[in-house]
Amino acid sequence: MAVTPAQILALAEKLAADSEGCEAHVRSAVSRAYYAAFLAVADEITPYLDSQTIRLNGEGTHSQLIGQITAYASTARVIRPGYQEAAYISKTLAKMKLKRVEADYRIDVDLDKDESHKAIDRATRVLESVEKFKARLERANAAGS
């Protein structure tokens, strides 16, 4: 059975709701929220990007995806629709990635319940921005046909 980014985000919300006194739940919620956003972007936006925006410089998949979206946003201000959403997504996903790395690997750093709520809020906004991005591109493609 396949899972969707929305289902992963729902799991993050459950973990955050059950996180009172359990930092492991906070950390897991932060991580799941990031992956919900990352997978939504990877699945829903990359098909709209052309190969000219792909950075093949040895970076990992996560950094490469953020780089693709950043490149689209920074070079498309007038020419391409959706650049505002792309700029927001790339900036937010980069912030979320840093927090996800902290949650997954920096167990010496305390994370409180607020961090899980911030991550969930950001992921929710990224998922909304992904839908707006797609809608703008689809409208532009329909108008150009």
Coordinates of N, CA and C in Angstrom, one line a residue:
M1 N 0.8 -1.2 0.0 CA 0.0 0.0 0.0 C 0.9 1.2 0.0
A2 N 0.6 2.1 -0.9 CA 1.4 3.4 -1.0 C 0.9 4.4 0.0
V3 N 1.8 5.3 0.4 CA 1.5 6.3 1.4 C 1.7 7.7 0.7
T4 N 0.9 8.6 1.2 CA 0.9 10.0 0.6 C 1.6 10.9 1.5
P5 N 2.1 12.1 1.0 CA 2.7 13.1 1.9 C 1.7 13.5 3.0
A6 N 0.4 13.6 2.6 CA -0.6 14.0 3.6 C -0.8 13.0 4.7
Q7 N -0.6 11.8 4.4 CA -0.7 10.7 5.5 C 0.5 10.8 6.4
I8 N 1.7 11.1 5.8 CA 2.9 11.2 6.6 C 2.8 12.5 7.5
L9 N 2.2 13.5 7.0 CA 2.0 14.7 7.8 C 1.0 14.4 8.9
A10 N 0.0 13.6 8.6 CA -1.0 13.2 9.7 C -0.3 12.5 10.8
L11 N 0.6 11.6 10.4 CA 1.4 10.9 11.5 C 2.2 11.9 12.3
A12 N 2.8 12.9 11.7 CA 3.6 13.9 12.4 C 2.7 14.6 13.4
E13 N 1.5 14.9 13.0 CA 0.5 15.5 13.9 C 0.2 14.6 15.1
K14 N 0.0 13.3 14.8 CA -0.3 12.4 15.9 C 0.9 12.3 16.9
L15 N 2.1 12.2 16.4 CA 3.3 12.2 17.2 C 3.4 13.4 18.1
A16 N 3.1 14.6 17.5 CA 3.2 15.9 18.2 C 2.2 15.9 19.3
A17 N 1.0 15.4 19.0 CA -0.1 15.4 20.0 C 0.2 14.5 21.2
D18 N 1.0 13.5 20.9 CA 1.4 12.5 22.0 C 2.7 12.8 22.6
S19 N 3.3 14.0 22.3 CA 4.7 14.2 22.7 C 4.9 14.8 24.1
E20 N 3.9 15.0 24.9 CA 4.1 15.5 26.2 C 5.0 14.6 27.0
G21 N 6.2 15.2 27.3 CA 7.2 14.5 28.1 C 8.0 13.4 27.3
C22 N 7.8 13.4 26.0 CA 8.5 12.4 25.2 C 9.2 13.1 24.1
E23 N 10.5 13.4 24.3 CA 11.3 14.1 23.2 C 11.4 13.3 21.9
A24 N 11.4 11.9 22.1 CA 11.5 11.1 20.9 C 10.3 11.3 20.0
H25 N 9.1 11.6 20.5 CA 7.9 11.9 19.7 C 8.1 13.2 19.0
V26 N 8.6 14.2 19.7 CA 8.9 15.5 19.1 C 9.9 15.4 18.0
R27 N 10.9 14.7 18.2 CA 11.9 14.5 17.1 C 11.3 13.7 15.9
S28 N 10.6 12.7 16.2 CA 9.9 11.9 15.1 C 8.9 12.8 14.4
A29 N 8.2 13.7 15.1 CA 7.2 14.6 14.4 C 7.9 15.5 13.5
V30 N 9.1 16.1 14.0 CA 9.8 17.0 13.1 C 10.3 16.3 11.9
S31 N 10.8 15.1 12.0 CA 11.3 14.4 10.9 C 10.2 14.0 9.9
R32 N 9.1 13.5 10.4 CA 8.0 13.1 9.5 C 7.4 14.4 8.8
A33 N 7.4 15.5 9.5 CA 6.9 16.7 8.8 C 7.8 17.1 7.7
Y34 N 9.1 17.0 7.9 CA 10.0 17.3 6.8 C 9.8 16.4 5.7
Y35 N 9.7 15.1 5.9 CA 9.6 14.1 4.8 C 8.2 14.3 4.1
A36 N 7.2 14.7 4.8 CA 5.9 15.0 4.1 C 6.1 16.1 3.1
A37 N 6.8 17.2 3.5 CA 7.1 18.3 2.6 C 8.0 17.9 1.5
F38 N 9.1 17.2 1.8 CA 10.1 16.8 0.8 C 9.4 15.9 -0.2
L39 N 8.7 14.9 0.2 CA 8.1 14.0 -0.8 C 7.0 14.7 -1.6
A40 N 6.3 15.6 -1.1 CA 5.3 16.4 -1.9 C 6.0 17.1 -3.0
V41 N 7.1 17.8 -2.6 CA 7.9 18.6 -3.6 C 8.5 17.6 -4.7
A42 N 9.1 16.5 -4.2 CA 9.7 15.6 -5.1 C 8.7 15.0 -6.1
D43 N 7.6 14.6 -5.6 CA 6.5 13.9 -6.4 C 5.8 14.9 -7.3
E44 N 5.5 16.1 -6.8 CA 4.5 17.0 -7.5 C 5.1 18.1 -8.2
I45 N 6.3 18.5 -7.9 CA 6.9 19.7 -8.6 C 8.0 19.3 -9.6
T46 N 8.8 18.3 -9.2 CA 9.9 18.0 -10.2 C 9.5 17.7 -11.6
P47 N 8.3 17.1 -11.8 CA 7.9 16.9 -13.2 C 7.7 18.2 -14.0
Y48 N 7.5 19.3 -13.3 CA 7.4 20.6 -14.0 C 8.7 21.3 -14.3
L49 N 9.8 20.8 -13.7 CA 11.1 21.5 -13.9 C 11.8 20.9 -15.1
D50 N 12.5 21.7 -15.8 CA 13.2 21.2 -17.0 C 14.6 20.8 -16.5
S51 N 15.3 20.0 -17.4 CA 16.6 19.5 -17.0 C 17.6 20.6 -16.8
Q52 N 17.4 21.8 -17.3 CA 18.4 22.9 -17.1 C 18.5 23.3 -15.7
T53 N 17.5 23.0 -14.9 CA 17.5 23.5 -13.5 C 18.2 22.4 -12.6
I54 N 18.5 21.3 -13.1 CA 19.1 20.2 -12.3 C 20.5 20.5 -12.0
R55 N 20.9 20.4 -10.8 CA 22.3 20.6 -10.4 C 23.0 19.2 -10.2
L56 N 23.8 18.8 -11.1 CA 24.5 17.5 -10.9 C 25.9 17.8 -10.4
N57 N 26.0 18.2 -9.1 CA 27.3 18.5 -8.6 C 27.7 17.6 -7.4
G58 N 27.2 16.5 -7.3 CA 27.5 15.5 -6.3 C 26.8 15.7 -5.0
E59 N 25.9 16.7 -4.9 CA 25.1 16.8 -3.7 C 24.1 15.7 -3.5
G60 N 23.7 15.5 -2.3 CA 22.6 14.5 -2.0 C 21.3 14.8 -2.7
T61 N 20.4 13.9 -2.7 CA 19.1 14.1 -3.3 C 18.4 15.2 -2.6
H62 N 18.4 15.4 -1.3 CA 17.7 16.4 -0.7 C 18.2 17.8 -1.0
S63 N 19.5 18.0 -1.0 CA 20.1 19.3 -1.4 C 19.9 19.5 -2.9
Q64 N 20.0 18.5 -3.7 CA 19.8 18.7 -5.1 C 18.3 19.1 -5.4
L65 N 17.4 18.5 -4.7 CA 16.0 19.0 -4.9 C 15.8 20.4 -4.5
I66 N 16.3 20.8 -3.4 CA 16.2 22.2 -2.9 C 16.9 23.1 -3.9
G67 N 18.0 22.7 -4.4 CA 18.7 23.4 -5.4 C 17.9 23.6 -6.7
Q68 N 17.2 22.6 -7.1 CA 16.4 22.7 -8.3 C 15.3 23.7 -8.2
I69 N 14.6 23.7 -7.0 CA 13.5 24.6 -6.8 C 14.1 26.1 -6.6
T70 N 15.2 26.2 -5.9 CA 15.9 27.5 -5.8 C 16.2 28.1 -7.1
A71 N 16.8 27.3 -8.0 CA 17.2 27.7 -9.3 C 16.0 28.2 -10.1
Y72 N 14.9 27.4 -10.1 CA 13.7 27.8 -10.8 C 13.2 29.1 -10.3
A73 N 13.2 29.3 -9.0 CA 12.7 30.6 -8.4 C 13.5 31.7 -8.7
S74 N 14.8 31.6 -8.7 CA 15.7 32.7 -8.9 C 15.9 33.1 -10.4
T75 N 15.6 32.2 -11.3 CA 15.8 32.5 -12.7 C 14.5 32.7 -13.4
A76 N 13.4 32.7 -12.8 CA 12.1 32.6 -13.4 C 11.2 33.8 -13.1
R77 N 11.7 34.8 -12.5 CA 10.9 35.9 -12.0 C 9.8 36.4 -13.0
V78 N 10.2 36.6 -14.2 CA 9.3 37.2 -15.2 C 8.7 36.1 -16.1
I79 N 9.6 35.2 -16.5 CA 9.3 34.2 -17.5 C 8.3 33.1 -17.1
R80 N 8.6 32.6 -15.9 CA 7.8 31.4 -15.5 C 6.8 31.6 -14.4
P81 N 5.7 31.0 -14.5 CA 4.7 31.1 -13.4 C 5.1 30.3 -12.2
G82 N 4.7 30.7 -11.0 CA 4.9 29.9 -9.8 C 6.2 30.2 -9.2
Y83 N 7.0 31.2 -9.6 CA 8.3 31.4 -9.0 C 8.1 31.9 -7.5
Q84 N 7.1 32.6 -7.2 CA 6.9 32.9 -5.8 C 6.7 31.7 -4.9
E85 N 5.9 30.8 -5.3 CA 5.7 29.6 -4.6 C 7.0 28.8 -4.5
A86 N 7.7 28.7 -5.6 CA 9.0 28.0 -5.6 C 10.0 28.6 -4.7
A87 N 10.0 29.9 -4.6 CA 10.9 30.6 -3.7 C 10.6 30.3 -2.2
Y88 N 9.3 30.3 -1.9 CA 8.9 30.0 -0.6 C 9.2 28.5 -0.2
I89 N 8.9 27.6 -1.2 CA 9.1 26.2 -0.9 C 10.6 25.9 -0.7
S90 N 11.5 26.5 -1.5 CA 12.9 26.2 -1.4 C 13.4 26.7 -0.1
K91 N 13.0 27.9 0.3 CA 13.5 28.5 1.6 C 13.0 27.7 2.8
T92 N 11.7 27.4 2.7 CA 11.1 26.6 3.9 C 11.7 25.2 3.9
L93 N 11.8 24.5 2.8 CA 12.3 23.2 2.8 C 13.8 23.1 3.3
A94 N 14.6 24.1 3.0 CA 15.9 24.2 3.5 C 16.0 24.3 5.0
K95 N 15.1 25.2 5.5 CA 15.0 25.4 7.0 C 14.6 24.1 7.7
M96 N 13.6 23.4 7.1 CA 13.0 22.2 7.6 C 14.1 21.1 7.6
K97 N 14.9 21.1 6.5 CA 16.0 20.1 6.4 C 16.9 20.2 7.6
L98 N 17.3 21.4 7.9 CA 18.3 21.7 9.0 C 17.7 21.1 10.3
K99 N 16.4 21.4 10.6 CA 15.7 21.0 11.8 C 15.6 19.4 11.8
R100 N 15.3 18.9 10.6 CA 15.2 17.4 10.6 C 16.5 16.7 10.9
V101 N 17.6 17.3 10.4 CA 18.9 16.7 10.7 C 19.2 16.8 12.2
E102 N 18.9 18.0 12.8 CA 19.0 18.2 14.2 C 18.2 17.1 15.0
A103 N 16.9 17.0 14.5 CA 16.1 16.0 15.2 C 16.5 14.6 15.1
D104 N 17.1 14.2 13.9 CA 17.5 12.8 13.7 C 18.9 12.5 14.2
Y105 N 19.8 13.5 14.2 CA 21.2 13.2 14.5 C 21.8 13.9 15.7
R106 N 21.2 15.0 16.1 CA 21.8 15.8 17.2 C 21.0 15.5 18.5
I107 N 21.1 14.3 19.0 CA 20.4 14.0 20.2 C 20.9 14.7 21.4
D108 N 22.0 15.4 21.3 CA 22.5 16.1 22.4 C 21.9 17.5 22.5
V109 N 21.1 17.9 21.5 CA 20.4 19.2 21.5 C 19.0 18.9 21.9
D110 N 18.5 19.7 22.9 CA 17.1 19.6 23.3 C 16.1 20.1 22.3
L111 N 15.1 19.4 22.0 CA 14.0 19.9 21.1 C 12.7 19.9 22.0
D112 N 12.0 21.0 21.9 CA 10.7 21.0 22.7 C 9.5 20.9 21.8
K113 N 8.4 20.8 22.4 CA 7.1 20.5 21.6 C 6.9 21.6 20.6
D114 N 7.3 22.8 20.8 CA 7.1 23.9 19.9 C 7.7 23.6 18.5
E115 N 8.9 22.9 18.6 CA 9.6 22.6 17.3 C 8.7 21.7 16.5
S116 N 8.0 20.7 17.1 CA 7.2 19.8 16.3 C 6.0 20.6 15.6
H117 N 5.4 21.5 16.4 CA 4.3 22.3 15.9 C 4.8 23.3 14.7
K118 N 6.0 23.8 14.9 CA 6.5 24.7 13.8 C 6.8 23.9 12.6
A119 N 7.3 22.7 12.7 CA 7.6 21.8 11.6 C 6.3 21.4 10.9
I120 N 5.3 21.1 11.6 CA 4.0 20.7 11.0 C 3.4 21.9 10.3
D121 N 3.4 23.1 10.9 CA 2.9 24.3 10.3 C 3.6 24.5 8.9
R122 N 5.0 24.4 9.0 CA 5.7 24.7 7.8 C 5.4 23.6 6.7
A123 N 5.3 22.4 7.1 CA 5.0 21.3 6.1 C 3.6 21.5 5.5
T124 N 2.7 21.9 6.3 CA 1.3 22.2 5.8 C 1.4 23.3 4.8
R125 N 2.1 24.4 5.1 CA 2.2 25.5 4.1 C 3.0 25.1 2.9
V126 N 4.0 24.2 3.0 CA 4.7 23.7 1.8 C 3.7 22.9 0.9
L127 N 2.9 22.0 1.5 CA 2.0 21.2 0.7 C 0.9 22.2 0.0
E128 N 0.5 23.2 0.7 CA -0.4 24.2 0.1 C 0.3 24.9 -1.1
S129 N 1.5 25.3 -0.9 CA 2.3 26.0 -1.9 C 2.6 25.1 -3.1
V130 N 2.7 23.8 -2.9 CA 2.9 22.9 -4.0 C 1.7 22.9 -4.8
E131 N 0.5 22.8 -4.2 CA -0.8 22.9 -5.0 C -0.9 24.2 -5.8
K132 N -0.6 25.3 -5.1 CA -0.6 26.6 -5.8 C 0.3 26.6 -7.0
F133 N 1.5 26.1 -6.8 CA 2.5 26.1 -7.9 C 2.0 25.3 -9.1
K134 N 1.5 24.1 -8.8 CA 1.0 23.3 -9.9 C -0.2 24.0 -10.6
A135 N -1.1 24.6 -9.8 CA -2.2 25.3 -10.5 C -1.8 26.4 -11.4
R136 N -0.8 27.2 -10.9 CA -0.3 28.3 -11.8 C 0.3 27.7 -13.0
L137 N 1.1 26.7 -12.9 CA 1.8 26.1 -14.1 C 0.7 25.5 -15.1
E138 N -0.3 24.9 -14.5 CA -1.3 24.3 -15.4 C -2.1 25.3 -16.1
R139 N -2.4 26.4 -15.4 CA -3.1 27.6 -16.0 C -2.3 28.2 -17.1
A140 N -1.0 28.3 -16.9 CA -0.1 28.9 -17.9 C 0.0 28.0 -19.1
N141 N 0.1 26.7 -18.8 CA 0.2 25.7 -19.9 C -1.1 25.7 -20.7
A142 N -2.2 25.8 -20.1 CA -3.5 25.9 -20.8 C -3.6 27.1 -21.6
A143 N -3.2 28.2 -21.1 CA -3.2 29.5 -21.8 C -2.3 29.5 -23.0
G144 N -1.2 28.8 -22.9 CA -0.2 28.8 -24.0 C -0.6 27.8 -25.1
S145 N -1.5 26.9 -24.8 CA -1.9 25.9 -25.8 C -2.8 26.4 -26.9

